[in-house]
Structures are given as C-alpha cells and as structure tokens.
Amino acid sequence: MNAVMLQLAATSGSVGWAAVWLAMGGFFGRAQNSGYWVNMVDICPETAASVMGMSNTLATIPGIVGQPITQAILTGSGGDSSTSAWRIVFGIGGA
C-alpha cells in the first residue's frame, strides 16, 4: 500500500495532494510495522532483541545508499525544484 501512495504522490497535480499521499503512505507503513515487530518475538522469543538489531542494521543500508542516488537523480534531472525530477524519485521509490 505504501508503494501505491508513493506512486500517487509522484503523479499528483499539486504539492498539497502530494503531501496527503505521502502522509497516507507513512500511516500505512506504520500499520504494516505493527505486525512486523511482533513477528520477531514469535520467531525467536529468546533472542528477539538480537535478531531485531540485525534486521534493523540491514534495513538501514537502503536509507544510507538512497540519499546519494536521490541527489544524483535530482542533479541530473533539473534540480530539486523540478517536478519531473521528483516524479522520477518517487516513481523509483514506489516501484
């Protein structure tokens, strides 16, 4: 559902609607997390904290790598004020 909201934000006609779609994407992303966090305790109750730490470490890598990729897309597509550049960024994020 989060990917759908990112695609809607990428194709929205105004800044206001893009903000609405991003907020909805954040909401649905958090709703998905509620099932994810409990799953770690179900899978390995004795070592849930260690497994959660490892999974969070691995999940941080896309956030670190995504920043320079986003900057390269924005720089190559017209800058951070370009609507078409942001459509590319949100389109890739929602794919």
XYZ file of C-alpha atoms in Angstrom:
95
model
C 0.000 0.000 0.000
C 2.920 2.317 0.734
C 4.197 1.925 -2.835
C 0.780 2.881 -4.199
C 0.803 6.042 -2.107
C 4.279 6.947 -3.403
C 3.101 6.462 -6.976
C 0.089 8.687 -6.295
C 2.402 11.330 -4.790
C 4.608 11.163 -7.882
C 1.677 11.792 -10.201
C -0.269 14.262 -8.067
C -1.093 17.615 -9.584
C -0.279 19.777 -6.587
C 2.008 19.983 -3.598
C -0.953 19.627 -1.250
C -2.085 16.333 -2.753
C 1.491 15.045 -2.791
C 1.682 15.785 0.945
C -1.600 13.956 1.539
C -0.397 10.870 -0.349
C 2.941 10.893 1.483
C 1.182 11.165 4.849
C -1.106 8.280 3.951
C 1.928 6.264 2.852
C 3.565 6.909 6.220
C 0.404 5.839 8.014
C 0.114 2.580 6.095
C 3.844 1.939 6.526
C 3.478 2.218 10.299
C 0.412 -0.007 10.247
C 2.497 -2.673 8.491
C 5.220 -2.364 11.128
C 2.888 -3.405 13.928
C 2.747 -6.928 12.539
C 6.459 -6.945 11.775
C 7.642 -6.151 15.304
C 5.548 -8.880 16.891
C 6.829 -11.379 14.355
C 10.368 -11.234 15.777
C 9.121 -12.357 19.171
C 7.144 -15.193 17.550
C 10.098 -16.435 15.516
C 12.750 -16.422 18.250
C 11.496 -15.378 21.673
C 14.834 -15.966 23.421
C 16.923 -13.838 21.078
C 14.344 -11.428 19.652
C 16.402 -8.376 20.599
C 19.497 -9.625 18.760
C 17.538 -10.596 15.662
C 15.746 -7.230 15.696
C 19.087 -5.432 15.976
C 20.492 -7.324 12.992
C 17.371 -6.740 10.890
C 17.354 -3.024 11.731
C 21.014 -2.769 10.793
C 20.344 -4.363 7.411
C 17.253 -2.213 6.894
C 19.311 0.944 7.432
C 21.508 0.275 4.388
C 18.898 1.352 1.781
C 18.404 4.607 3.667
C 22.126 5.320 3.557
C 22.541 4.350 -0.099
C 19.331 6.066 -1.202
C 20.480 9.583 -0.318
C 23.294 9.849 -2.900
C 21.137 8.117 -5.505
C 18.343 10.647 -4.936
C 20.823 13.510 -5.177
C 22.234 12.127 -8.440
C 18.737 11.835 -9.920
C 17.806 15.361 -8.860
C 21.066 16.833 -10.125
C 20.794 15.067 -13.464
C 17.112 15.827 -13.992
C 16.781 19.531 -13.360
C 17.421 20.129 -9.669
C 15.367 19.810 -6.524
C 12.724 22.292 -7.700
C 11.969 20.250 -10.831
C 8.637 18.430 -10.740
C 9.763 15.846 -13.270
C 12.852 15.027 -11.195
C 10.749 14.375 -8.098
C 8.383 12.219 -10.135
C 11.349 10.049 -11.059
C 12.481 9.816 -7.414
C 9.021 8.890 -6.106
C 8.460 6.550 -9.038
C 11.615 4.617 -8.219
C 10.767 4.603 -4.505
C 7.289 3.259 -5.187
C 8.421 0.576 -7.629
